[in-house]
Short mmCIF file of C-alpha atoms in Angstrom, two decimals:
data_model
loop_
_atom_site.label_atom_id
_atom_site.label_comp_id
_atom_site.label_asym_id
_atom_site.label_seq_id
_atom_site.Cartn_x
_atom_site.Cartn_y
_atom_site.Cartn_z
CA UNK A 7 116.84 102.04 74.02
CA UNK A 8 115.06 104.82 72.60
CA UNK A 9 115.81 104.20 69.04
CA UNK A 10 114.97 100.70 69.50
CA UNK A 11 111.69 100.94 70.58
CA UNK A 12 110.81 104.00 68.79
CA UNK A 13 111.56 101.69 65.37
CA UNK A 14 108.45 99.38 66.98
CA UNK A 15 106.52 102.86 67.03
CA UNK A 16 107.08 103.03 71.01
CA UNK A 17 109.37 104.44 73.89
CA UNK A 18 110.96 102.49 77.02
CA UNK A 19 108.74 102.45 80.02
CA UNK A 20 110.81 105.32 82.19
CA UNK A 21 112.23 103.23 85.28
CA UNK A 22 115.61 104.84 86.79
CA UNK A 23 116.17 101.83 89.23
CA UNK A 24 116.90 99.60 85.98
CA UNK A 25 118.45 101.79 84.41
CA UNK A 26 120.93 102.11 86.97
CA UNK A 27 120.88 98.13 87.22
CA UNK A 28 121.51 97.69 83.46
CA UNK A 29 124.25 100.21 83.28
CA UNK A 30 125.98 98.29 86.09
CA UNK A 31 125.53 94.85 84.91
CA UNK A 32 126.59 95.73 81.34
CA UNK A 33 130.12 96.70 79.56
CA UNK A 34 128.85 97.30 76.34
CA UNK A 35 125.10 97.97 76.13
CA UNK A 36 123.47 97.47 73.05
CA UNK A 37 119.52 97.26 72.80
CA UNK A 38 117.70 94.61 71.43
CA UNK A 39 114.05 94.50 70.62
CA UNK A 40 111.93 91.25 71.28
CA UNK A 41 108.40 91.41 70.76
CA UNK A 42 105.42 88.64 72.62
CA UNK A 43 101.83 87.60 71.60
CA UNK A 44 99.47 90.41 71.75
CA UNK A 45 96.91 88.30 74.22
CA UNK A 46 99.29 88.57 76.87
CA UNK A 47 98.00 92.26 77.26
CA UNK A 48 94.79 91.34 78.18
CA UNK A 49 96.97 90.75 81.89
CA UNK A 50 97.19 93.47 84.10
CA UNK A 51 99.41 96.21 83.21
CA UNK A 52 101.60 95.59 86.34
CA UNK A 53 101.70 91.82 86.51
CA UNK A 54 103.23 92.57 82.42
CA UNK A 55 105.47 94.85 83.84
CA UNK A 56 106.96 93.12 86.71
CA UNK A 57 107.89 89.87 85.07
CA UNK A 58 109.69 92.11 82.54
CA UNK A 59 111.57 94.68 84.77
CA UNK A 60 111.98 92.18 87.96
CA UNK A 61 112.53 89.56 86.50
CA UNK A 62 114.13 89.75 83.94
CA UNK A 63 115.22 93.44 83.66
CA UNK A 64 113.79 94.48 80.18
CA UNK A 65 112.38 97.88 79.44
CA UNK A 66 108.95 96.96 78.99
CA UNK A 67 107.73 99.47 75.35
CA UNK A 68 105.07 101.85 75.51
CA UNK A 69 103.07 103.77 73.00
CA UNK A 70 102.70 107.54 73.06
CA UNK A 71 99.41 106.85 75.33
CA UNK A 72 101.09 104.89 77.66
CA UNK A 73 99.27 101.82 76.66
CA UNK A 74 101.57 98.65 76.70
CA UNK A 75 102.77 97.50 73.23
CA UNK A 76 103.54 93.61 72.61
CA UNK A 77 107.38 94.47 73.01
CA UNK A 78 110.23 94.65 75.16
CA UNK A 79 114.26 96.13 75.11
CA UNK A 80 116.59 93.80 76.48
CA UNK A 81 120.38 94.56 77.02
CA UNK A 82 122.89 92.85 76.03
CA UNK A 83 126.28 93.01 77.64
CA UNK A 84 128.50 93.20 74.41
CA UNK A 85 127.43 93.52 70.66
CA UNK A 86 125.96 90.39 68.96
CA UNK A 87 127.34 88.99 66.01
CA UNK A 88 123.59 88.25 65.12
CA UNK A 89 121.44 90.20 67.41
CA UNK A 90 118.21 87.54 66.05
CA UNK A 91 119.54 85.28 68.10
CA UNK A 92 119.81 87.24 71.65
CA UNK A 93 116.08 88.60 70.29
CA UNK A 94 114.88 84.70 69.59
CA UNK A 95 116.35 83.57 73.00
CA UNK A 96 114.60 86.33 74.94
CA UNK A 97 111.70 86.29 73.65
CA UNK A 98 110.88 82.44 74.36
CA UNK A 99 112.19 83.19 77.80
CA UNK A 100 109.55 86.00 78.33
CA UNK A 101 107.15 83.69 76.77
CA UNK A 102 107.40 81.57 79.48
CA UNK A 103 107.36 83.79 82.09
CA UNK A 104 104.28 85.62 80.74
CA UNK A 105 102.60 82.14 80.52
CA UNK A 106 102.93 81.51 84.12
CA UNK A 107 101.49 85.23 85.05
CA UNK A 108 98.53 83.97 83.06
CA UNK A 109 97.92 80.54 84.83
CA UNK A 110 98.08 82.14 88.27
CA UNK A 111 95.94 84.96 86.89
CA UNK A 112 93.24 82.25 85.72
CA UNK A 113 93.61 80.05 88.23
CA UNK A 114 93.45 82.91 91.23
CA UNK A 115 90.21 84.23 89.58
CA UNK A 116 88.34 80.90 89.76
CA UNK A 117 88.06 81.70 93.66
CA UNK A 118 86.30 85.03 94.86
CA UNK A 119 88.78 87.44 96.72
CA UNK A 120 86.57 87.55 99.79
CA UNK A 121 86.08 83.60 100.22
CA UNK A 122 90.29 83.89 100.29
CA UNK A 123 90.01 85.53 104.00
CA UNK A 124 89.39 82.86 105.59
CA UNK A 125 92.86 81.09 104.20
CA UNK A 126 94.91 84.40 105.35
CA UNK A 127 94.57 82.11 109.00
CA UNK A 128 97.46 80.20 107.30
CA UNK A 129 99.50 82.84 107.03
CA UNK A 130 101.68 84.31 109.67
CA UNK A 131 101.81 87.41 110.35
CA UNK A 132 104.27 87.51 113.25
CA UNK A 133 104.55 84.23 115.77
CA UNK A 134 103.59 86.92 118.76
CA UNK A 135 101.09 89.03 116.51
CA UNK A 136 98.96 86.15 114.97
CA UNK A 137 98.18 85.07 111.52
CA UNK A 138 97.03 87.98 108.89
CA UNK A 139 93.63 86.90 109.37
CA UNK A 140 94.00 88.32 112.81
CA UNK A 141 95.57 91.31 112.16
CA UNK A 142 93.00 91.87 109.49
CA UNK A 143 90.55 91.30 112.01
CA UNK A 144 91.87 94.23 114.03
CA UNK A 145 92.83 96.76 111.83
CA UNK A 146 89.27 96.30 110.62
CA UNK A 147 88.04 97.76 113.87
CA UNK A 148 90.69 100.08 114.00
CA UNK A 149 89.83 101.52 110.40
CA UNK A 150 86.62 101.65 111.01
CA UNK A 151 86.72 103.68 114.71
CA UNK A 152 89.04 105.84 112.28
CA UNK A 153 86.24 106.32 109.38
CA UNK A 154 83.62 107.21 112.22
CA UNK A 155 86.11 110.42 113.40
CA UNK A 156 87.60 111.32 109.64
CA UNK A 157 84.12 110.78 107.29
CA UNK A 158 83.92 113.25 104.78
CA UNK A 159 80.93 115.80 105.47
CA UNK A 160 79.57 115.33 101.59
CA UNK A 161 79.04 111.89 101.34
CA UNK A 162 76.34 109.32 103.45
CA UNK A 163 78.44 108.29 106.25
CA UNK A 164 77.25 104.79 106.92
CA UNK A 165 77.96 104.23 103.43
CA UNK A 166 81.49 105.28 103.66
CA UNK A 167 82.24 103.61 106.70
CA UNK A 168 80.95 99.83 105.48
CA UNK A 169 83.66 100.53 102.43
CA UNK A 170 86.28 101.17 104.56
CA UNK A 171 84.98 97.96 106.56
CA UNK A 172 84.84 96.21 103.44
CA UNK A 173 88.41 97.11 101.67
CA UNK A 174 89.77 96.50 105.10
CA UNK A 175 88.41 93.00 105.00
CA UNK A 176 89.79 92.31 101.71
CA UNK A 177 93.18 94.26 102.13
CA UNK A 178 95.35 91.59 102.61
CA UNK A 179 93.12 88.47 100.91
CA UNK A 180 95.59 88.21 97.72
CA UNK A 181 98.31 87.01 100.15
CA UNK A 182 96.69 83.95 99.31
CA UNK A 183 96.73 83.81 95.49
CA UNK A 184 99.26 82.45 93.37
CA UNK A 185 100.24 85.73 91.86
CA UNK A 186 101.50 87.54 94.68
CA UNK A 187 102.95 84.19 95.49
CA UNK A 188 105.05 84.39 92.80
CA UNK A 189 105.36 88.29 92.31
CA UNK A 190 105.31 89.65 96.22
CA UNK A 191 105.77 93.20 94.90
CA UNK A 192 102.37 92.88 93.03
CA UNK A 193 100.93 92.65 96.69
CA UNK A 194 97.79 95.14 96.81
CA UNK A 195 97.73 95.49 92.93
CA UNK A 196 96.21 91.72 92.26
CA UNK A 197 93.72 92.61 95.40
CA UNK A 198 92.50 95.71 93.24
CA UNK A 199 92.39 93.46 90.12
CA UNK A 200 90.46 90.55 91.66
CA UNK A 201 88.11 92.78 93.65
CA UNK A 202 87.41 94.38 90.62
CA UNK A 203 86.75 91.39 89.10
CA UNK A 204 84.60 89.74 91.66
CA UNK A 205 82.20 92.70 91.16
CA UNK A 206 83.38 94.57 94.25
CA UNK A 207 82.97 97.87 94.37
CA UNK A 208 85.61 99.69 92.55
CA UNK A 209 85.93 102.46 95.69
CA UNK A 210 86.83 99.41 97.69
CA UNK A 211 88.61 98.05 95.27
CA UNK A 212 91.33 101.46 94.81
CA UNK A 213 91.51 101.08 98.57
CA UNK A 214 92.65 98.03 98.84
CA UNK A 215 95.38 98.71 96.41
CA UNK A 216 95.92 102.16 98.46
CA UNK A 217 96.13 101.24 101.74
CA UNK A 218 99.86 99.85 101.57
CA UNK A 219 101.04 103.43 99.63
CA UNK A 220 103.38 104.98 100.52
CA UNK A 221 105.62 102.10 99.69
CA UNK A 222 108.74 104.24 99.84
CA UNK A 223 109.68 107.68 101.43
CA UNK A 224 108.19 110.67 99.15
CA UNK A 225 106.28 108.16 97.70
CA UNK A 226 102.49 108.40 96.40
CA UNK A 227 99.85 108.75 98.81
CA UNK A 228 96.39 106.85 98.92
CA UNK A 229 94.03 109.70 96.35
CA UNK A 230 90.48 107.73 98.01
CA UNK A 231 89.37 108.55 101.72
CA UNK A 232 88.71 105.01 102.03
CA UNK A 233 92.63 104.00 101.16
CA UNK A 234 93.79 106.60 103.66
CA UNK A 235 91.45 105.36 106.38
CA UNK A 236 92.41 101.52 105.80
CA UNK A 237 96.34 102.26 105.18
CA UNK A 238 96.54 104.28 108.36
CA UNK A 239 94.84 101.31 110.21
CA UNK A 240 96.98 99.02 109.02
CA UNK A 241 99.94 100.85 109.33
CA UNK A 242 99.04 101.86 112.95
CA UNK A 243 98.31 98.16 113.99
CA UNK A 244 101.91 97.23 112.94
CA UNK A 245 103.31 99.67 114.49
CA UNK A 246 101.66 99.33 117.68
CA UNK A 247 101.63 95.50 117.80
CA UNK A 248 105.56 95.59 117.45
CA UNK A 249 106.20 98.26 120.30
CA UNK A 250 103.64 96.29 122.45
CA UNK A 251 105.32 93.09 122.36
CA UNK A 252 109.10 94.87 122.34
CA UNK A 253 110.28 94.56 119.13
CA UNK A 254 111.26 98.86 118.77
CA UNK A 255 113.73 99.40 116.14
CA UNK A 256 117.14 100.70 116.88
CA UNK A 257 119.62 103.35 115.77
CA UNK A 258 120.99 100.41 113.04
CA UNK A 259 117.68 98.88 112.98
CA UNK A 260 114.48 98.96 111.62
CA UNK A 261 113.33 95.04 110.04
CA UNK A 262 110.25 95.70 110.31
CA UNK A 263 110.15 99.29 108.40
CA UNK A 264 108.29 100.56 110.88
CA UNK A 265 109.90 104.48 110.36
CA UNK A 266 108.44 104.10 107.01
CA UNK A 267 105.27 103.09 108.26
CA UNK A 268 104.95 105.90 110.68
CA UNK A 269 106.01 108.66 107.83
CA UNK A 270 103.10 106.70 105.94
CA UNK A 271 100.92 107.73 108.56
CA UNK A 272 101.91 111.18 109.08
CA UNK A 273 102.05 112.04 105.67
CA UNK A 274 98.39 110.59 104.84
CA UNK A 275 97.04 112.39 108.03
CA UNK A 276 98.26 115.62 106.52
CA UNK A 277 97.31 115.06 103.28
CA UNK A 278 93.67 114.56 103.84
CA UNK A 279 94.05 117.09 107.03
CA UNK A 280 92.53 114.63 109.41
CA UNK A 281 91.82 115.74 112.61
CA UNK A 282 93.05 112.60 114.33
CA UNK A 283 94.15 112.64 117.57
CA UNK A 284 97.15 110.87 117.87
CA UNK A 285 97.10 109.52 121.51
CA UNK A 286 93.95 108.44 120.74
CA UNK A 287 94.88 106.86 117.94
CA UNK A 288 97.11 104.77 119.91
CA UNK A 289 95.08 104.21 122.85
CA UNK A 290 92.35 103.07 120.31
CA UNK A 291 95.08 100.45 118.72
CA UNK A 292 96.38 99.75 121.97
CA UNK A 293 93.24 98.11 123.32
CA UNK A 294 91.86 95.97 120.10
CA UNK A 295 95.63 94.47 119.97
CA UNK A 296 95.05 94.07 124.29
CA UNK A 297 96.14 90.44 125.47
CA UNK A 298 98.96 90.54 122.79
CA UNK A 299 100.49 93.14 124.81
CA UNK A 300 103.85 91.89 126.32
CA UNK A 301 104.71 95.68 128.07
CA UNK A 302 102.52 98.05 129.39
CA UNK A 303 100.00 100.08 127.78
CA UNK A 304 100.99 103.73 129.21
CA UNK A 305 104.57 102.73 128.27
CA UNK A 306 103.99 101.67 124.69
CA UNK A 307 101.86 104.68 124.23
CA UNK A 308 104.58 106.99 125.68
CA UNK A 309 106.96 105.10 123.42
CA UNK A 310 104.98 105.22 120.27
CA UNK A 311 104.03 108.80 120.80
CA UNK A 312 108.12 109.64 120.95
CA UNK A 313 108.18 107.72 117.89
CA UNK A 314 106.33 109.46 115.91
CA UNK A 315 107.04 112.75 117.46
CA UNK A 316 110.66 111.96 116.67
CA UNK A 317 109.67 111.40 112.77
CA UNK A 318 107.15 114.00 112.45
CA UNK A 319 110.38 116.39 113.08
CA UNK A 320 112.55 115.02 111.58
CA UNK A 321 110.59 115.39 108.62
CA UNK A 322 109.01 118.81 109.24
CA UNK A 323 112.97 119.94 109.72
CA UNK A 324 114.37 118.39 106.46
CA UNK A 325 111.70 120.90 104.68
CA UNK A 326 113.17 123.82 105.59
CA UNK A 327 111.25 124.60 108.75
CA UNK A 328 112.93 126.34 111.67
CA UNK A 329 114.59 123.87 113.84
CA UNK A 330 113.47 126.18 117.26
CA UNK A 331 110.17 127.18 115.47
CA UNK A 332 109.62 122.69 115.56
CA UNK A 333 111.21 122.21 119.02
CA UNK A 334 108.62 125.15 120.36
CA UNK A 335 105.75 123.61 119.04
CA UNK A 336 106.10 119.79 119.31
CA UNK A 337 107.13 120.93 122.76
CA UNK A 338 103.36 121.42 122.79
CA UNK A 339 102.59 118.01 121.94
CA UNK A 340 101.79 116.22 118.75
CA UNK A 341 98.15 114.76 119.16
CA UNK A 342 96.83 116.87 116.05
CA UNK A 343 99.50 116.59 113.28
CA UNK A 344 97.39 119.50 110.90
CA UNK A 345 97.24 121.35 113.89
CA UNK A 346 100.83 121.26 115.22
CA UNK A 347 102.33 122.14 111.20
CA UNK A 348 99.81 124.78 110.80
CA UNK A 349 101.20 126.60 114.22
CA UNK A 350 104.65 125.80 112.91
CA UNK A 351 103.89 128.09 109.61
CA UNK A 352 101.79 130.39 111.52
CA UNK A 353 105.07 130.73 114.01
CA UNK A 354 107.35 131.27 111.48
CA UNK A 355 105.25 133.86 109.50
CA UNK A 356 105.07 135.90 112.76
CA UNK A 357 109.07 135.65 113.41
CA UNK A 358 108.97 139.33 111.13
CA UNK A 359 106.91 140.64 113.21
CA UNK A 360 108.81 143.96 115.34
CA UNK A 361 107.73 142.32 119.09
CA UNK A 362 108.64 138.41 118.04
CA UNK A 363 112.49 138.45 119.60
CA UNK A 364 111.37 141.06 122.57
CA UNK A 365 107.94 138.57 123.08
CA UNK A 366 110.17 135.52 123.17
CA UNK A 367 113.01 136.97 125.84
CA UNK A 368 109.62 138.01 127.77
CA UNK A 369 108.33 134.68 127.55
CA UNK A 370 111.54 132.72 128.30
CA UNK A 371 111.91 134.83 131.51
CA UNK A 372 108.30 133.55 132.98
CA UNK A 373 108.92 129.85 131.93
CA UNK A 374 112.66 130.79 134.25
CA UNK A 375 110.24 132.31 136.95
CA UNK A 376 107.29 129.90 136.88
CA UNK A 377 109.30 125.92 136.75
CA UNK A 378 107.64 123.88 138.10
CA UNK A 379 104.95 125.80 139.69
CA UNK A 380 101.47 124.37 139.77
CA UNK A 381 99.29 127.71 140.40
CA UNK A 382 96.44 129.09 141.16
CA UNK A 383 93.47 131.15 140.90
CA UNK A 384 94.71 135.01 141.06
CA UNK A 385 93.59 137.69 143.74
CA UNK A 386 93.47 141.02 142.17
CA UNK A 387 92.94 142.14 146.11
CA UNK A 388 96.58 141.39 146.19
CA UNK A 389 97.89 143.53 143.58
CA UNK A 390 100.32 146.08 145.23
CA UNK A 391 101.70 147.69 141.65
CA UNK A 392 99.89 149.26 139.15
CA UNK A 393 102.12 147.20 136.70
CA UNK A 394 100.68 143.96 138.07
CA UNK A 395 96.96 145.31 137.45
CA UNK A 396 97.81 146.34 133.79
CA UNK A 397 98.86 143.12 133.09
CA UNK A 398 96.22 141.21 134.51
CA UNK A 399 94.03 142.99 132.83
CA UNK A 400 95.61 143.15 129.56
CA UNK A 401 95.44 139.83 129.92
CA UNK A 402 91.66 139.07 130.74
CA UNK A 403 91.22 141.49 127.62
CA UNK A 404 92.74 139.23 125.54
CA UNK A 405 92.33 136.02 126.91
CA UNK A 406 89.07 135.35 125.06
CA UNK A 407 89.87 136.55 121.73
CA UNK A 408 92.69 134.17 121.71
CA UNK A 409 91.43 131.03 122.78
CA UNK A 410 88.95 131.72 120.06
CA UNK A 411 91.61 132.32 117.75
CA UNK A 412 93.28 129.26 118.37
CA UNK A 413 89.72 127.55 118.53
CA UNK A 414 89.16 128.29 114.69
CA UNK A 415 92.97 127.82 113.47
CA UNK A 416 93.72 131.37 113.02
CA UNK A 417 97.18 131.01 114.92
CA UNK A 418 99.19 134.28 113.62
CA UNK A 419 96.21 136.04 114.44
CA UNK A 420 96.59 134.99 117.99
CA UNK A 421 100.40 135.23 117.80
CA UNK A 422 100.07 138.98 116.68
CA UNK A 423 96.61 139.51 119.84
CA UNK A 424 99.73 137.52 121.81
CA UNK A 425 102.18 140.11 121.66
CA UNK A 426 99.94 142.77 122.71
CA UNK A 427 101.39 141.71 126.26
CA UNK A 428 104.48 142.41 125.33
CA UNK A 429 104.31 146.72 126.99
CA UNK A 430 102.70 145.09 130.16
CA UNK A 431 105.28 142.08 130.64
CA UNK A 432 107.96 144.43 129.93
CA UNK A 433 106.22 147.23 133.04
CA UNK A 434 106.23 144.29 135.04
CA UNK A 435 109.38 142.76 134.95
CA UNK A 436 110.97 146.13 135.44
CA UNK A 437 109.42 147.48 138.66
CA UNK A 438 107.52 143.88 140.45
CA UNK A 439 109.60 142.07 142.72
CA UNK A 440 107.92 138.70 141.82
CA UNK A 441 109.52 136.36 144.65
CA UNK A 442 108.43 138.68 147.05
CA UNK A 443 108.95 137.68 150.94
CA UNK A 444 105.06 137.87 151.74
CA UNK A 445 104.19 134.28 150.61
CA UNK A 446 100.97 134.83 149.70
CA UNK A 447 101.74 138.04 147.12
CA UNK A 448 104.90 135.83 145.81
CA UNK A 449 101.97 133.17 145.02
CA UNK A 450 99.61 135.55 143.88
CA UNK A 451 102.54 136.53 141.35
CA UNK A 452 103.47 133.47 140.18
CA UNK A 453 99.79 132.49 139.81
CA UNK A 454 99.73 135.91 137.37
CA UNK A 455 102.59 134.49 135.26
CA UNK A 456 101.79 131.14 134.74
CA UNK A 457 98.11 132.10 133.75
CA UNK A 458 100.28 134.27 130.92
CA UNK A 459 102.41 131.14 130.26
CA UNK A 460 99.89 128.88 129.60
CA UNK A 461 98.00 131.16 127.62
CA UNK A 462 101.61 131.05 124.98
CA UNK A 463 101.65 127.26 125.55
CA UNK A 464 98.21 126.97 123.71
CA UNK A 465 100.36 127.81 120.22
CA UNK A 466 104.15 126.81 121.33
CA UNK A 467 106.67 127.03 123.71
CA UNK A 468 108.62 130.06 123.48
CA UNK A 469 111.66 129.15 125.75
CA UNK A 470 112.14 126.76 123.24
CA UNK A 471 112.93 129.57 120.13
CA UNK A 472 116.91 131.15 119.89
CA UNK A 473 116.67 134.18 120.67
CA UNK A 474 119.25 137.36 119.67
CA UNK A 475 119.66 138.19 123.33
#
C-alpha cells in the first residue's frame, strides 16, 4: 500500500483495524490505486473517510500534511490480469457512495442544527427512559448543575455555563440528519460540522463532538471544559437512568456499555481534576431522572456508587498501583476521584518510609480493638497510665496539623506527621490493659483509640494494607 500511494505523491491513512480486516479477507493482497473528483473534498474529512474505510474498506491516501488527496488503495484478493479494470470498477463504486455523503450533507444543512431538537422527540431513547429529546432535556440540567461546581476560575462563568447549556442542547440534534442516518459512527462529528456551520459557536461546537469521547477504553478524552462537562452529563444520565429502572449489567453482560461509560467518566474527572463529588453526582442525576425511577433512590445510589467504585479499581490496579494501597483507600470512599488517586500515590510513596509496616500493625490492632464501637468524647481525668496521657497528647499535638494537611492535599505530609504516633501507640499497647473491668476507663480507652483511628481513616484504611507481620 505504501508504494501505491506514494506513486500518487501520498501515504495510506494509518488504520490497524483494516488492516487487520484486509489481511483476513484477502489471500493474495495486491494494492490498487483509484483516484475520485477533487470536489468531493470539500466534505468533511470524516464523512470521506468513513464511506472509504467502513464501507468499503479502502485506505483512504494522504499527503505528507495529512490533508486528504483525491485517492484511495483498494485490495484486491488475488493479482489482476488488468489491474485498470479492478481500479475502473472501484472507483465508480466510490463515486457513488461519495455522491450520497454529499446529498445528505446538502440536504441536512438546509435545516439549522438547533431547529432539529425538537424532531429528537421521534427518536427513542429507551421505551422506559423516553425519547432523546428527553434525555437531552435532562442531561441539560445535569451538565449544567455540573458547570456551576467545575467552572474554570479564568474565564466569566455565566458565559461558560450557557455553552455548556448550549452544546448540551445540541449534543444529540444530528440524530436527526440524514448523515448519521446513514453513517451512525459519524454521530457527534456531523453535530460539530453543522453547528459550525449554522454559525454556532465553535467552543460549543468541539463540545458537542466531545461529549461522546471516550468512544473506546484508552481512548481520547474531551481537550474543551465544555465537552467534559456535557460528556460526563450525558454519560451519568445513562448510567443512572438504566440502574434506576433495573437494567444493571451482568458478569456476561453489558448492552448498554455502560462500564465504558463509567471509565468515560472517571477518566474525564481526572483529567480535568474535577472536584466532583460523586454521591452527589448521583443524587443530583437521581432526582432530574425522578418519576422514571422503577427502584429506590438510596438503592440505585448505593448500586451506582459500587459501580463505579468497582471500575475506578479496577482501573487504578491494572496501572500498577498496589492492590492493598487501593483496597485501603477506596475503603475510604470514592466521592472525590482526584482526591482518592492522589492518597493512593501519596500512600505508596510513604510505604519506604522506616515506621510504614510498624504504623500499619499499630493501626490494624486498634481497628481489632475498636469494631464496631461508636465512641465518645475522652476524659483525660480518667487516665491511670502515663502511656495513655502521652498518647493523647501526642495526639491533640498533631491532630491539627493533619487535618490541615489533608485539607490542602498534602497527604504524605500527613502520612509522615501520622507516624509520629507510632512511639506512643507502641507505649500503649505494651503496658494499658485497654478492656479494662472498670467500664467507664474501658470506654474512656476505646474512646482514645478510635479518636486515633479516625484520625488514619481521613487518608485510608490501614487494616486494609499486607503487612510483613
Amino acid at each position: 500500500t505504501a508504494k501505491a500511494a506514494a506513486a500518487v505523491g501520498g501515504s495510506p491513512l494509518k488504520n490497524e483495524e483494516l488492516l487487520e480486516t484486509v489481511a483476513f479477507l484477502t489471500e493474495y493482497p495486491t494494492a490498487v490505486c483509484g483516484s475520485f473528483e477533487k470536489e468531493y473534498l470539500k466534505l468533511p474529512k470524516e464523512v470521506l473517510t468513513t464511506t472509504m474505510i467502513s464501507h468499503q474498506k479502502y485506505f483512504p491516501v494522504t499527503a505528507p500534511d495529512g490533508r486528504l488527496l483525491p485517492y484511495f488503495l483498494t485490495i484486491n484478493n488475488t493479482l489482476a490480469r488488468d489491474p485498470s479494470v479492478v481500479r475502473k470498477g472501484n472507483e465508480k463504486v466510490i463515486r457513488a457512495r461519495l455522491s450520497d455523503a454529499r446529498f445528505f450533507f446538502e440536504t441536512d444543512r438546509k435545516i439549522p442544527l438547533a431547529r432539529r431538537v425538537e424532531d429528537l422527540k421521534k427518536v427513542v431513547f429507551h421505551t422506559l427512559l423516553g425519547t432523546s429529546y428527553d434525555k437531552v432535556m435532562r442531561f441539560q440540567k445535569l451538565a449544567s448543575w455540573i458547570a456551576r461546581r467545575v467552572a474554570p476560575a479564568q474565564v466569566d462563568q455565566e458565559a461558560f455555563i450557557s455553552r455548556v447549556e448550549r452544546a448540551a442542547l445540541l449534543a444529540k440534534a444530528d440524530l436527526d440528519t440524514q448523515m448519521v442516518g446513514e453513517f451512525a459512527e459519524l454521530q457527534g462529528v456531523m453535530g460539530r460540522e453543522y453547528a459550525l456551520l449554522g454559525g454556532e459557536d465553535p467552543i460549543v461546537a468541539r463540545a458537542v463532538y466531545e461529549h461522546y469521547l471516550p468512544t473506546a477504553a484508552g481512548g481520547e478524552l474531551p481537550e474543551t471544559a465544555e465537552g467534559a462537562v456535557v460528556g460526563i452529563a450525558d454519560k451519568m444520565d445513562t448510567i443512572c437512568g438504566f440502574f434506576g429502572v433495573g437494567l444493571i449489567p451482568t458478569g456476561a453482560t453489558d448492552p448498554y456499555a455502560l462500564r465504558r461509560q463509567a471509565l468515560g467518566v472517571i477518566n474525564i474527572i481526572l483529567q480535568k481534576r474535577y472536584a466532583l463529588d460523586l454521591g452527589q453526582l448521583i443524587d443530583r442525576s437521581l432526582e432530574i431522572l425522578g418519576p422514571l425511577l422503577k427502584r429506590p433512590c438510596e438503592e440505585t445510589k448505593g448500586t451506582v456508587l459500587d459501580f463505579f467504585q468497582g471500575r475506578f479499581e479496577n482501573q487504578l490496579i491494572s496501572q500498577g498501583h498496589a492492590y492493598d494501597v487501593v483496597d485501603a483507600v477506596l475503603a475510604t470512599g470514592i466521592r472525590d476521584l482526584v482526591r482518592s488517586r492522589e492518597k493512593i500515590r501519596a500512600m505508596e510513596a510513604f510505604k519506604s518510609h522506616p515506621d510504614f509496616q510498624p504504623l500499619a500493625i499499630a493501626f490494624k490492632r486498634v481497628v481489632n480493638i475498636t469494631g464496631d464501637f461508636k465512641g465518645g468524647s475522652v476524659s483525660p481525668a480518667l487516665f491511670q497510665c502515663a502511656e495513655e496521657r502521652d498518647l493523647h497528647d501526642a495526639f491533640l499535638t498533631i491532630r491539627q496539623t493533619v487535618a490541615q494537611q489533608i485539607g490542602s492535599g498534602r497527604y504524605e505530609d500527613a502520612l509522615v506527621t501520622l507516624a509520629g504516633l507510632r512511639k506512643p501507640v507502641d507505649a500503649f499497647f505494651e503496658t494499658v490493659l485497654v478492656m479494662a473491668e472498670d467500664e467507664r476507663i474501658r470506654f474512656n480507652r476505646l474512646s482514645l483509640l478510635l479518636e486515633i483511628s479516625t484520625l488514619f481513616h481521613d487518608v485510608a484504611d490501614f487494616s486494609k494494607i499486607v503487612t510483613e507481620a
